[in-house]
mmCIF file of C-alpha atoms and ligand atoms in Angstrom:
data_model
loop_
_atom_site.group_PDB
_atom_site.id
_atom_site.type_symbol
_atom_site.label_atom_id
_atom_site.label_comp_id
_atom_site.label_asym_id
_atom_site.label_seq_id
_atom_site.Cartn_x
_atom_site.Cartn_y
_atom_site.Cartn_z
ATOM 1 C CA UNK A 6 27.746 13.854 13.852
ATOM 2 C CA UNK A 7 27.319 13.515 10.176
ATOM 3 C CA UNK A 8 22.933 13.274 9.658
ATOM 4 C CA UNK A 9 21.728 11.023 7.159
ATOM 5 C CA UNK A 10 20.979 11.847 3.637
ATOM 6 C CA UNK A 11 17.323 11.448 3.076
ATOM 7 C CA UNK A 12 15.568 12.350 0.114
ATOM 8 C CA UNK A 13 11.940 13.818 -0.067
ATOM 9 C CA UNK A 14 10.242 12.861 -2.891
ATOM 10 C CA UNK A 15 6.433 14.642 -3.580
ATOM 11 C CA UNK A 16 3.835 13.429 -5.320
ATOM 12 C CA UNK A 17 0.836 15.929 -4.303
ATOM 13 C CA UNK A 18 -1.929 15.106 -2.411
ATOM 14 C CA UNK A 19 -3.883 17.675 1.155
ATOM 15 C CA UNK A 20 -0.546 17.616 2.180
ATOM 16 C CA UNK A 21 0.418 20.248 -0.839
ATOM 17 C CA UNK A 22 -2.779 21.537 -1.202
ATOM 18 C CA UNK A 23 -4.267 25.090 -1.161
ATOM 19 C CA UNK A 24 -7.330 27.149 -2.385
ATOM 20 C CA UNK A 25 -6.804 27.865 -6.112
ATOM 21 C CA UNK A 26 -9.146 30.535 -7.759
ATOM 22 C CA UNK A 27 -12.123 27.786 -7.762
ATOM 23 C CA UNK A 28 -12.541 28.102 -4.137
ATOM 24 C CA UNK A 29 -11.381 24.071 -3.573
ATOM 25 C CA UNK A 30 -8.002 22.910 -2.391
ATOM 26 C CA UNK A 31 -5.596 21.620 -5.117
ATOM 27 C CA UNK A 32 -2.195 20.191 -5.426
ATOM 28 C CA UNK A 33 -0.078 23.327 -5.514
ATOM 29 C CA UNK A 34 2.916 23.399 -3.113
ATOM 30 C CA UNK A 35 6.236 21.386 -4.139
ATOM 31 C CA UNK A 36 8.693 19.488 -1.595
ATOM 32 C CA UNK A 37 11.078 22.089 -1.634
ATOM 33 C CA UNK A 38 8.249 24.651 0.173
ATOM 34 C CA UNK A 39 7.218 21.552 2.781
ATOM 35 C CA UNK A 40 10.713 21.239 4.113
ATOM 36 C CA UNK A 41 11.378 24.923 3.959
ATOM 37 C CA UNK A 42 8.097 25.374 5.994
ATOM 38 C CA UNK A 43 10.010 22.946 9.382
ATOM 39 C CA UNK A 44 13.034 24.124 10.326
ATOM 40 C CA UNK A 45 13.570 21.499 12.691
ATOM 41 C CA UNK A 46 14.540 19.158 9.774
ATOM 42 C CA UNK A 47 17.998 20.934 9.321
ATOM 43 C CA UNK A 48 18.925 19.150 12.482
ATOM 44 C CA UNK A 49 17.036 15.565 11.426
ATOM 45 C CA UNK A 50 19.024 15.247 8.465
ATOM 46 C CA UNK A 51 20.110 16.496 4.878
ATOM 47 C CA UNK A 52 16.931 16.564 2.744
ATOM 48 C CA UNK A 53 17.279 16.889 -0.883
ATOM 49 C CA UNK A 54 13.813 17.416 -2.144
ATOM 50 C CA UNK A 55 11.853 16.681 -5.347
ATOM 51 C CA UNK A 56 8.364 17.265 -6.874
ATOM 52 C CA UNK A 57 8.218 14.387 -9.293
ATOM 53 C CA UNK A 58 4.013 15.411 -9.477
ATOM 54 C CA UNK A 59 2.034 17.477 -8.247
ATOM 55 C CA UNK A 60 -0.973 15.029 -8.255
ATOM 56 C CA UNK A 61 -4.349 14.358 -6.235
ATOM 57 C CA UNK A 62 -3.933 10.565 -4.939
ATOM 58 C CA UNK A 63 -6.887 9.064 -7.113
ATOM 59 C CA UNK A 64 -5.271 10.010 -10.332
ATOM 60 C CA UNK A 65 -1.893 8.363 -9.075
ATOM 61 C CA UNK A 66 -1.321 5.496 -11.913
ATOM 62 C CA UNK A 67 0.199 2.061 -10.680
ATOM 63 C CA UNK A 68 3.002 3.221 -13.318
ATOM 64 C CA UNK A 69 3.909 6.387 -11.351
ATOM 65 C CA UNK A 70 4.525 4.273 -8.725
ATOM 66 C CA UNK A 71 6.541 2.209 -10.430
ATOM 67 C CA UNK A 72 8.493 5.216 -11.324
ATOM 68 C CA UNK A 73 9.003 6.163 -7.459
ATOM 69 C CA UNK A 74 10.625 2.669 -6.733
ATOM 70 C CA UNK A 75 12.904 3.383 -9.403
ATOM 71 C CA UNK A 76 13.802 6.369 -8.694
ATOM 72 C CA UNK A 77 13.840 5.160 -4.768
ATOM 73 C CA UNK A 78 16.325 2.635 -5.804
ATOM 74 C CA UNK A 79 18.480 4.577 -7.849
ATOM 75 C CA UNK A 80 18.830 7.070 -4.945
ATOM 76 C CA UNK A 81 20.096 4.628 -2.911
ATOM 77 C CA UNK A 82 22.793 3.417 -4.829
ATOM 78 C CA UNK A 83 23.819 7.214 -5.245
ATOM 79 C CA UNK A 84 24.380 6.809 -1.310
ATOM 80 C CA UNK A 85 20.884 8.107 -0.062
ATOM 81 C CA UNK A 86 20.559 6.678 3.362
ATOM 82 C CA UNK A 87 16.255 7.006 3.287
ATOM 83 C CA UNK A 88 13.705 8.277 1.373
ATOM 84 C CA UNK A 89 10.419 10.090 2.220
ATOM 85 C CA UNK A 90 7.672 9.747 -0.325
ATOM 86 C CA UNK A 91 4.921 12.273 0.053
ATOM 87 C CA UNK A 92 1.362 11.848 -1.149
ATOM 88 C CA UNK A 93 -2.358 12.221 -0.514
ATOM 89 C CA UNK A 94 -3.803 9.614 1.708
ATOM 90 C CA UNK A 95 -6.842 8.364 -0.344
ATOM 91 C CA UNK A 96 -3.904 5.785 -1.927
ATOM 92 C CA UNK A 97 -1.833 5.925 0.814
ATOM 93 C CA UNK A 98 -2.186 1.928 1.743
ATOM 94 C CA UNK A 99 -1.864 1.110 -1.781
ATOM 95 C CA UNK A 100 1.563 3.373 -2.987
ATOM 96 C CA UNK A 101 3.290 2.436 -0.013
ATOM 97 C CA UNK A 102 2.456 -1.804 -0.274
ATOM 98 C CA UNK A 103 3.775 -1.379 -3.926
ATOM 99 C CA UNK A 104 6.348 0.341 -2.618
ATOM 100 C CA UNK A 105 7.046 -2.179 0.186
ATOM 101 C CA UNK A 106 6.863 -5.496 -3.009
ATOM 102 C CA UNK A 107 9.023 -2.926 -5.220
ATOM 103 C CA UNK A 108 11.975 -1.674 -3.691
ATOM 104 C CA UNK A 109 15.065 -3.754 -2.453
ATOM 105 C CA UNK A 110 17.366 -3.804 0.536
ATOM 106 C CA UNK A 111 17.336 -2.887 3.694
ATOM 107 C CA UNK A 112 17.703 1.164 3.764
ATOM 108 C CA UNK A 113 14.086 3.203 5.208
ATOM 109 C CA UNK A 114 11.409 3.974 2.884
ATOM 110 C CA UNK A 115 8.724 6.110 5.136
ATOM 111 C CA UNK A 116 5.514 7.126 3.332
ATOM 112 C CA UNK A 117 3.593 10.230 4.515
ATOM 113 C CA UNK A 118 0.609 12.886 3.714
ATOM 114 C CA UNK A 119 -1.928 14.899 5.838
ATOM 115 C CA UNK A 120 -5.697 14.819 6.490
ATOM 116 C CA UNK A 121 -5.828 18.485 6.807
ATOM 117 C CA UNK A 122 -4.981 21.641 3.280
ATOM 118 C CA UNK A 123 -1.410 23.226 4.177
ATOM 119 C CA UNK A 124 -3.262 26.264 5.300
ATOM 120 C CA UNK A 125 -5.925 24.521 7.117
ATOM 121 C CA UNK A 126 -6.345 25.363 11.161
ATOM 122 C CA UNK A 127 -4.757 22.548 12.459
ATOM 123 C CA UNK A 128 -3.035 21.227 9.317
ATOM 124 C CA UNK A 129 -1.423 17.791 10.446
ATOM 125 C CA UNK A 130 1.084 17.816 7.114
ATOM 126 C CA UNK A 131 4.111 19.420 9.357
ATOM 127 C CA UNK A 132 4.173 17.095 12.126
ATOM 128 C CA UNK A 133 4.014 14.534 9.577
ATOM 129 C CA UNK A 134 6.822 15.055 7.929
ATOM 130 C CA UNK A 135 9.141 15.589 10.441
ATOM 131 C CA UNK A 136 7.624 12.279 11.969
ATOM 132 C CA UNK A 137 8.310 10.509 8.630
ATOM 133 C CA UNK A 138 12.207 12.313 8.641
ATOM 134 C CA UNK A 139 12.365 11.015 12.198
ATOM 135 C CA UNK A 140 11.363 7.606 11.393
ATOM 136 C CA UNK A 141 13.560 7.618 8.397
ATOM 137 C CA UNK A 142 16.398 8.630 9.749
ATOM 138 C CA UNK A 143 16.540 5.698 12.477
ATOM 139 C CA UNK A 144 18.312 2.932 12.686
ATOM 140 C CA UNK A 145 15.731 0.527 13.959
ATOM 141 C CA UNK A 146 13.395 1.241 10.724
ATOM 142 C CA UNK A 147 16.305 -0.621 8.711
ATOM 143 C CA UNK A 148 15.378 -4.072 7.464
ATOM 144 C CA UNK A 149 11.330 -3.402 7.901
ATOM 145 C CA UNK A 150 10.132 -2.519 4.775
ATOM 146 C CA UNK A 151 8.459 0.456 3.460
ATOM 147 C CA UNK A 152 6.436 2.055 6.720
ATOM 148 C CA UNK A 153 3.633 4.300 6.502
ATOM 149 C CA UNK A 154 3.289 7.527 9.233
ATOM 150 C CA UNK A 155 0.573 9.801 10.116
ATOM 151 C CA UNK A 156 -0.939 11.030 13.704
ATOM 152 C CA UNK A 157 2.792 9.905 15.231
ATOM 153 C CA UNK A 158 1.821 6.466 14.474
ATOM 154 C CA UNK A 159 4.356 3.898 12.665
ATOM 155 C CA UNK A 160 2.727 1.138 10.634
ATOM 156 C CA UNK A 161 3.805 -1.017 7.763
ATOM 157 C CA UNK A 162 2.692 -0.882 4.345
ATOM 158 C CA UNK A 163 1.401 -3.878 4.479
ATOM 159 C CA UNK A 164 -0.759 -3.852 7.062
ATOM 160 C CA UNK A 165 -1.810 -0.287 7.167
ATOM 161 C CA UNK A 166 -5.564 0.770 6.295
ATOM 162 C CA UNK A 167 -7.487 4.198 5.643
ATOM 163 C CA UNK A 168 -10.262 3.864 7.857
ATOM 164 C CA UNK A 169 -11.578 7.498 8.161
ATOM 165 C CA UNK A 170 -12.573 10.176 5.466
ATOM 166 C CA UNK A 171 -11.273 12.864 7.633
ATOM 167 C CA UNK A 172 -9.743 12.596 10.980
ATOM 168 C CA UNK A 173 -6.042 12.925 11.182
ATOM 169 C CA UNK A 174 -5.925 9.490 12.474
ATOM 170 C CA UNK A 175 -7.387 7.832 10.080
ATOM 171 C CA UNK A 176 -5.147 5.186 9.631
ATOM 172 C CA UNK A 177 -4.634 1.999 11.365
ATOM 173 C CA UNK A 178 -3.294 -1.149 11.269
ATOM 174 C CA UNK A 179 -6.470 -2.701 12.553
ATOM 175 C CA UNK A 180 -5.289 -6.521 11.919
ATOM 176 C CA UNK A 181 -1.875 -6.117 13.959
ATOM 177 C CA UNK A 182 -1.548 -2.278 15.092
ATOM 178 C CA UNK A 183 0.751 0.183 14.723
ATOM 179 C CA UNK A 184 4.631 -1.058 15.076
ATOM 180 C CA UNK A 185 5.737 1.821 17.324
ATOM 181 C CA UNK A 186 5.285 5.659 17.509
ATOM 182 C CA UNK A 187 7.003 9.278 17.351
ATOM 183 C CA UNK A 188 7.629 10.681 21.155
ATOM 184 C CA UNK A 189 9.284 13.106 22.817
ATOM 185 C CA UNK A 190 11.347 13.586 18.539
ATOM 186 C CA UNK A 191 11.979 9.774 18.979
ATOM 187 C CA UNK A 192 10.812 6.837 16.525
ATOM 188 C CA UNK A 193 10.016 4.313 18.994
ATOM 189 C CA UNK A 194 9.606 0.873 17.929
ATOM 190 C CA UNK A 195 7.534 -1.800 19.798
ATOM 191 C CA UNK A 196 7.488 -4.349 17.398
ATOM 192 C CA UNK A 197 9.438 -4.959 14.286
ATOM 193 C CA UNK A 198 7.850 -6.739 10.843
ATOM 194 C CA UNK A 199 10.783 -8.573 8.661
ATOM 195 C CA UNK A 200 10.883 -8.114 4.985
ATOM 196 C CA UNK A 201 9.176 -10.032 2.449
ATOM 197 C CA UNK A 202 10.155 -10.961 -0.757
ATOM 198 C CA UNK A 203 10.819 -8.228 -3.603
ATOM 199 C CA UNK A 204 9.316 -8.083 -7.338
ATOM 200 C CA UNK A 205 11.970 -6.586 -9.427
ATOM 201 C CA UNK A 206 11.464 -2.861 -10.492
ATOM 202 C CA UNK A 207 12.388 -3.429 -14.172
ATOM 203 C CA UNK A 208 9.510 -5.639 -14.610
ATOM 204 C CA UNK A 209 7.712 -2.885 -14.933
ATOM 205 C CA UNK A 210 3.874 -2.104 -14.235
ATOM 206 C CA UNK A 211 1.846 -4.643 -13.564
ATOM 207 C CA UNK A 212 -1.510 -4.887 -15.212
ATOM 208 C CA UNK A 213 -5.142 -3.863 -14.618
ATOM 209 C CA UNK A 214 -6.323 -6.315 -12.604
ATOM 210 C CA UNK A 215 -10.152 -5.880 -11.387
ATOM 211 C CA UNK A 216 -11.312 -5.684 -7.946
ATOM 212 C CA UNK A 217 -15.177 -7.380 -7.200
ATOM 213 C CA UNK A 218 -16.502 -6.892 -3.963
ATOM 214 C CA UNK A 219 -19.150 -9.587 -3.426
ATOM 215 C CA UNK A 220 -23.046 -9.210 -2.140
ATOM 216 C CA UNK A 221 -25.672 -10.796 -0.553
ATOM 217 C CA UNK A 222 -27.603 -12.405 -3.857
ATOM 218 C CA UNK A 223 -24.830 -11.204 -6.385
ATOM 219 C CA UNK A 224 -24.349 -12.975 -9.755
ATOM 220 C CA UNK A 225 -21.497 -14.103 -11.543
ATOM 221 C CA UNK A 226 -22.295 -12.296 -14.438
ATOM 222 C CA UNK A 227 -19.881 -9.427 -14.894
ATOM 223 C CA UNK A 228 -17.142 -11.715 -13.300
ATOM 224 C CA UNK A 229 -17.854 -14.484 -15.937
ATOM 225 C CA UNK A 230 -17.055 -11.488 -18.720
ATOM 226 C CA UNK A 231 -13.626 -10.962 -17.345
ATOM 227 C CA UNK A 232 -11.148 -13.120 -19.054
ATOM 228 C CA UNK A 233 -13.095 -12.065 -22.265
ATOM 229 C CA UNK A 234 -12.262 -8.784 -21.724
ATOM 230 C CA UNK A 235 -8.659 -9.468 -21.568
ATOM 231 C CA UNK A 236 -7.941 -9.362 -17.873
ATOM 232 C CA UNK A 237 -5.323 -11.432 -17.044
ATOM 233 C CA UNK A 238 -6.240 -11.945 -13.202
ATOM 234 C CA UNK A 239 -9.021 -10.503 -10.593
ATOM 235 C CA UNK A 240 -9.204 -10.190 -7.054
ATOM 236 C CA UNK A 241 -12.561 -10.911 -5.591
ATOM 237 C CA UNK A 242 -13.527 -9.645 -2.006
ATOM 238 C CA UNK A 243 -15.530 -12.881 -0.468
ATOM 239 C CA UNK A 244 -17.639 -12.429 2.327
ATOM 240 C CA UNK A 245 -16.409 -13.472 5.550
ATOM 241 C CA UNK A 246 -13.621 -15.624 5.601
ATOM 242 C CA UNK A 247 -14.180 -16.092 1.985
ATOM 243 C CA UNK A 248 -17.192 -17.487 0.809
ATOM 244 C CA UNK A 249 -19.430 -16.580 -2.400
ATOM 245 C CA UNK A 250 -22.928 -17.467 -3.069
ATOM 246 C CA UNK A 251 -23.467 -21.528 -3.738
ATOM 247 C CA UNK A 252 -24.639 -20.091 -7.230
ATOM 248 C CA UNK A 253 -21.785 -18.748 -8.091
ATOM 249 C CA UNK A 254 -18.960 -21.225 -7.303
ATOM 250 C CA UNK A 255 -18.867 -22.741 -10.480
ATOM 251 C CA UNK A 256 -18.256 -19.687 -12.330
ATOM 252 C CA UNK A 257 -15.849 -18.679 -9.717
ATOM 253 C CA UNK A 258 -13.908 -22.296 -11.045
ATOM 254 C CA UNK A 259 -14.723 -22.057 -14.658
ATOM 255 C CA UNK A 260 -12.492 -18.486 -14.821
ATOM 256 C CA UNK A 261 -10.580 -19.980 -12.283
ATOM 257 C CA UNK A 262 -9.589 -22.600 -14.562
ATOM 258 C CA UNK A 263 -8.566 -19.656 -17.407
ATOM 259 C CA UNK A 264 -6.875 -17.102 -15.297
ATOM 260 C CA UNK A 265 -5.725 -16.338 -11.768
ATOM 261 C CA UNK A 266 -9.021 -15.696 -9.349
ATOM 262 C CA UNK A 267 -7.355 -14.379 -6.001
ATOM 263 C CA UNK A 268 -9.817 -14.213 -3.227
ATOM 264 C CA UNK A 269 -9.922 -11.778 0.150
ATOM 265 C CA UNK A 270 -12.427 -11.296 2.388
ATOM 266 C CA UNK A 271 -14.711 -8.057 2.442
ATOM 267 C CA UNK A 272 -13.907 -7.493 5.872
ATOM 268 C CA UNK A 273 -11.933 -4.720 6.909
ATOM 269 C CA UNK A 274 -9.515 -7.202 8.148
ATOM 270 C CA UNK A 275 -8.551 -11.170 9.050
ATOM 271 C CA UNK A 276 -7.160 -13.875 7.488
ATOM 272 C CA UNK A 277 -8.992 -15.910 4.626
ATOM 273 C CA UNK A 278 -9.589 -19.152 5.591
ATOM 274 C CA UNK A 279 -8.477 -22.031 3.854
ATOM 275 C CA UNK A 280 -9.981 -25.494 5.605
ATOM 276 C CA UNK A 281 -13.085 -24.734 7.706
ATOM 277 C CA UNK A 282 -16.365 -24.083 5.720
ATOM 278 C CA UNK A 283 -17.404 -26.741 3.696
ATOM 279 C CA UNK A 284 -20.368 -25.835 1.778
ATOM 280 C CA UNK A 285 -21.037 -24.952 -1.303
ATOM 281 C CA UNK A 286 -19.401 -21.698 -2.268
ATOM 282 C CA UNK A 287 -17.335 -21.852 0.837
ATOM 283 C CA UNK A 288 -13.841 -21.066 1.126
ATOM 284 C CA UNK A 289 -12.602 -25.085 0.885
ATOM 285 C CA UNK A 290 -15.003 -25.102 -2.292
ATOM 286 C CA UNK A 291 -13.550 -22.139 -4.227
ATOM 287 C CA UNK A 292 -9.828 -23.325 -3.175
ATOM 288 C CA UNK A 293 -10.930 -26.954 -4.871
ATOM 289 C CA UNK A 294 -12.204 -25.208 -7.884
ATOM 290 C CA UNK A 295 -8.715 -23.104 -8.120
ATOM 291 C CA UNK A 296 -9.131 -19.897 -6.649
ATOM 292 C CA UNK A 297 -5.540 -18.583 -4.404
ATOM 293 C CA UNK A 298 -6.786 -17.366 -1.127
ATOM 294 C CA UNK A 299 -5.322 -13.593 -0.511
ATOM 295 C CA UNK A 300 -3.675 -14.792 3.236
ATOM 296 C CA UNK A 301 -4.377 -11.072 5.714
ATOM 297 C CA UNK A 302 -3.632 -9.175 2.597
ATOM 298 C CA UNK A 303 -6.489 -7.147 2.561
ATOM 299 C CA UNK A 304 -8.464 -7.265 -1.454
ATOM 300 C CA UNK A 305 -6.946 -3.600 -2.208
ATOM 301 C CA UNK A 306 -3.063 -5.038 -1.344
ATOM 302 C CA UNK A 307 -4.021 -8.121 -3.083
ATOM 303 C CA UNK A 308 -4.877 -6.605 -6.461
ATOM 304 C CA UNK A 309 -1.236 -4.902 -6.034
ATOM 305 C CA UNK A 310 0.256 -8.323 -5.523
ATOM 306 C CA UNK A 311 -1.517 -10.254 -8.292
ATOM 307 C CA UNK A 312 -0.817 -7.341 -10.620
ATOM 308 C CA UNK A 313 3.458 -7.574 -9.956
ATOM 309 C CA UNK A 314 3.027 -11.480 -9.855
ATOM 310 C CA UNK A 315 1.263 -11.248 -13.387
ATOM 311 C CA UNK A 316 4.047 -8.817 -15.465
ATOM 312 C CA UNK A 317 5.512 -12.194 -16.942
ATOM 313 C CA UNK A 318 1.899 -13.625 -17.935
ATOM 314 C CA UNK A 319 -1.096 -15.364 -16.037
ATOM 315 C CA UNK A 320 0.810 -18.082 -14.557
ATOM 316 C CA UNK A 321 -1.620 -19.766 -11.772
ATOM 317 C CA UNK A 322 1.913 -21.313 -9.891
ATOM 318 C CA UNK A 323 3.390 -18.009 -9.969
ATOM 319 C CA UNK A 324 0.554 -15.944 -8.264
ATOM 320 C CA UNK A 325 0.425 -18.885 -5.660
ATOM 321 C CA UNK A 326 4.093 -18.756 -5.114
ATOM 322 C CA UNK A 327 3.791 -14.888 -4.733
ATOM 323 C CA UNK A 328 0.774 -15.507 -2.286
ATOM 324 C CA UNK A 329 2.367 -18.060 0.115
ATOM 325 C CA UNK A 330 4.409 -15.846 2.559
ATOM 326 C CA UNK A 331 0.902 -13.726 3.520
ATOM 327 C CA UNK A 332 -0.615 -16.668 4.201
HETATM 328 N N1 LIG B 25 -7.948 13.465 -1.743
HETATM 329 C C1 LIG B 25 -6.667 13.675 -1.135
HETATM 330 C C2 LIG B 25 -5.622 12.855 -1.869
HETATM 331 O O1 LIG B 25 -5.558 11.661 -1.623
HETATM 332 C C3 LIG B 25 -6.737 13.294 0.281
HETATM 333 C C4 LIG B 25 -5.471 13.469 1.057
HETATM 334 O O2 LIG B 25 -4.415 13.691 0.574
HETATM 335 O O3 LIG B 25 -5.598 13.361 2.299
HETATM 336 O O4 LIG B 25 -4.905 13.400 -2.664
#
């Protein structure tokens, strides 16, 4: 039996780290030395591996991502089968949703990292990866969109949530849960998520677009700077299902009324609503004065969308039209 071609693609994060001379873990290992570490991917498939960065996940840019889809993409139409991108976890639900909005077709892309140093007691990285080259290598992760693994879970990018500083299974899917899970070497699939609809890669990156979590008695003063200082969109994080102090509803529709206001809910997770509260500064208010409510997509995956949806300019029918299938 031939075995798929996958490639590994590293960008740093735990997963890569050890001590350096400072006594703290840092990026250090490459791809190459994570696959050599497992033999048991020999008989999972033919890795080629590469160490595009050797990065900590908080200095990842939204351009080196962009960078990854391209290079995803390209190594499919070379005749890759799957990729595997590697990474710390602190961006992990981030990378992989622009990953998910970024890169075409129907072929596995199967994000991964580890809670625990390379040469920690314990270090979860291993298992990872050969859950990620399991997953990849599947035929039922075809036509799902990019999917994120740790702790022999299998979630999808767009779902998926940190929701842990440290345990290895920190992440969850906590609107939905996982799709499926690694056992007994198998990707098993309970559930399947179809794809949704692509932003092209040559767009390039998309850009900065603010993120404002709201508070009890918070003003609309920094927000009412923001299309002044040249943002072209902003996600805000509502509370609840949405909702912003009465106060500060018609400065939520004045920028409204100047540039894309996107808004998710604080919450860890649920939908936004669009036609139940109807006071002031409630979610049928802020929709009335313009603002595009964010569907499940939580305010971090929201920013991501807004950003892609905004490349060709801050066009309000756009961003809605981007918005509609999370809805
Ligand atoms: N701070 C690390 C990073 O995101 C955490 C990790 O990889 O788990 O690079």
């Amino acid at each position: 039996m031939t075995l798929p071609r996958i490639l590994f693609l590293s960008l740093g994060g735990t997963i890569t780290m050890v001590p350096d001379a400072g006594g703290g873990i840092t990026p250090q290992l490459g791809a190459a030395e994570l696959v050599a570490s497992i033999p048991e991917l020999a008989r999972v498939a033919q890795i080629e591996a590469r160490s595009p960065m050797r990065l900590p996940s908080p200095s990842l840019s939204l351009e080196n991502l962009v960078n990854v889809a391209a290079e995803v993409e390209q190594a499919f139409r070379q005749g890759f089968d799957a990729a595997v991108v590697i990474q710390g976890t602190d961006t992990i639900e981030e990378s992989a949703f622009l990953l998910d909005l970024l890169v075409g077709g129907d072929k596995p892309v199967v994000v991964t990292g580890a809670m625990r140093g390379a040469d920690a007691p314990g270090a979860d990285g291993p298992a990872n990866l050969l859950a990620a080259a399991r997953i990849a290598a599947s035929p039922d992760a075809h036509g799902q969109g990019v999917l994120v693994t740790l702790n022999y879970d299998i979630h999808s990018a767009r779902f998926v949530q940190k929701m842990h500083t440290t345990h290895p299974s920190a992440f969850e899917s906590p609107l939905t849960g996982p799709l499926g899970v690694i056992a007994e070497g198998r990707a098993r699939f309970y559930t399947r998520v179809t794809r949704m609809p692509c932003h092209p890669v040559a767009l390039g990156p998309p850009p900065p677009v603010p993120l404002i979590k709201i508070a009890m008695g918070t003003q609309g003063r920094l927000l009412a700077a923001l299309p002044d200082l040249g943002y072209q969109g902003v996600v805000l994080e509502g509370l609840g299902a949405g909702h912003v102090p009465a106060e500060m509803a018609p400065v939520m529709g004045e920028i409204a009324s100047r540039i894309p206001v996107v808004l998710a809910s604080r919450c860890t997770t649920g939908p936004v609503f669009t036609s139940t509260y109807g006071y002031p500064g409630g979610e049928i208010d802020l929709i009335k004065r313009g603002l595009i409510p964010a569907g499940f997509l939580s305010g971090l995956k929201a920013r991501l969308l807004l950003g892609l949806a905004l490349r060709s300019g801050p066009d309000h029918a756009k961003v809605r039209n981007a918005f509609e299938p999370y809805q």
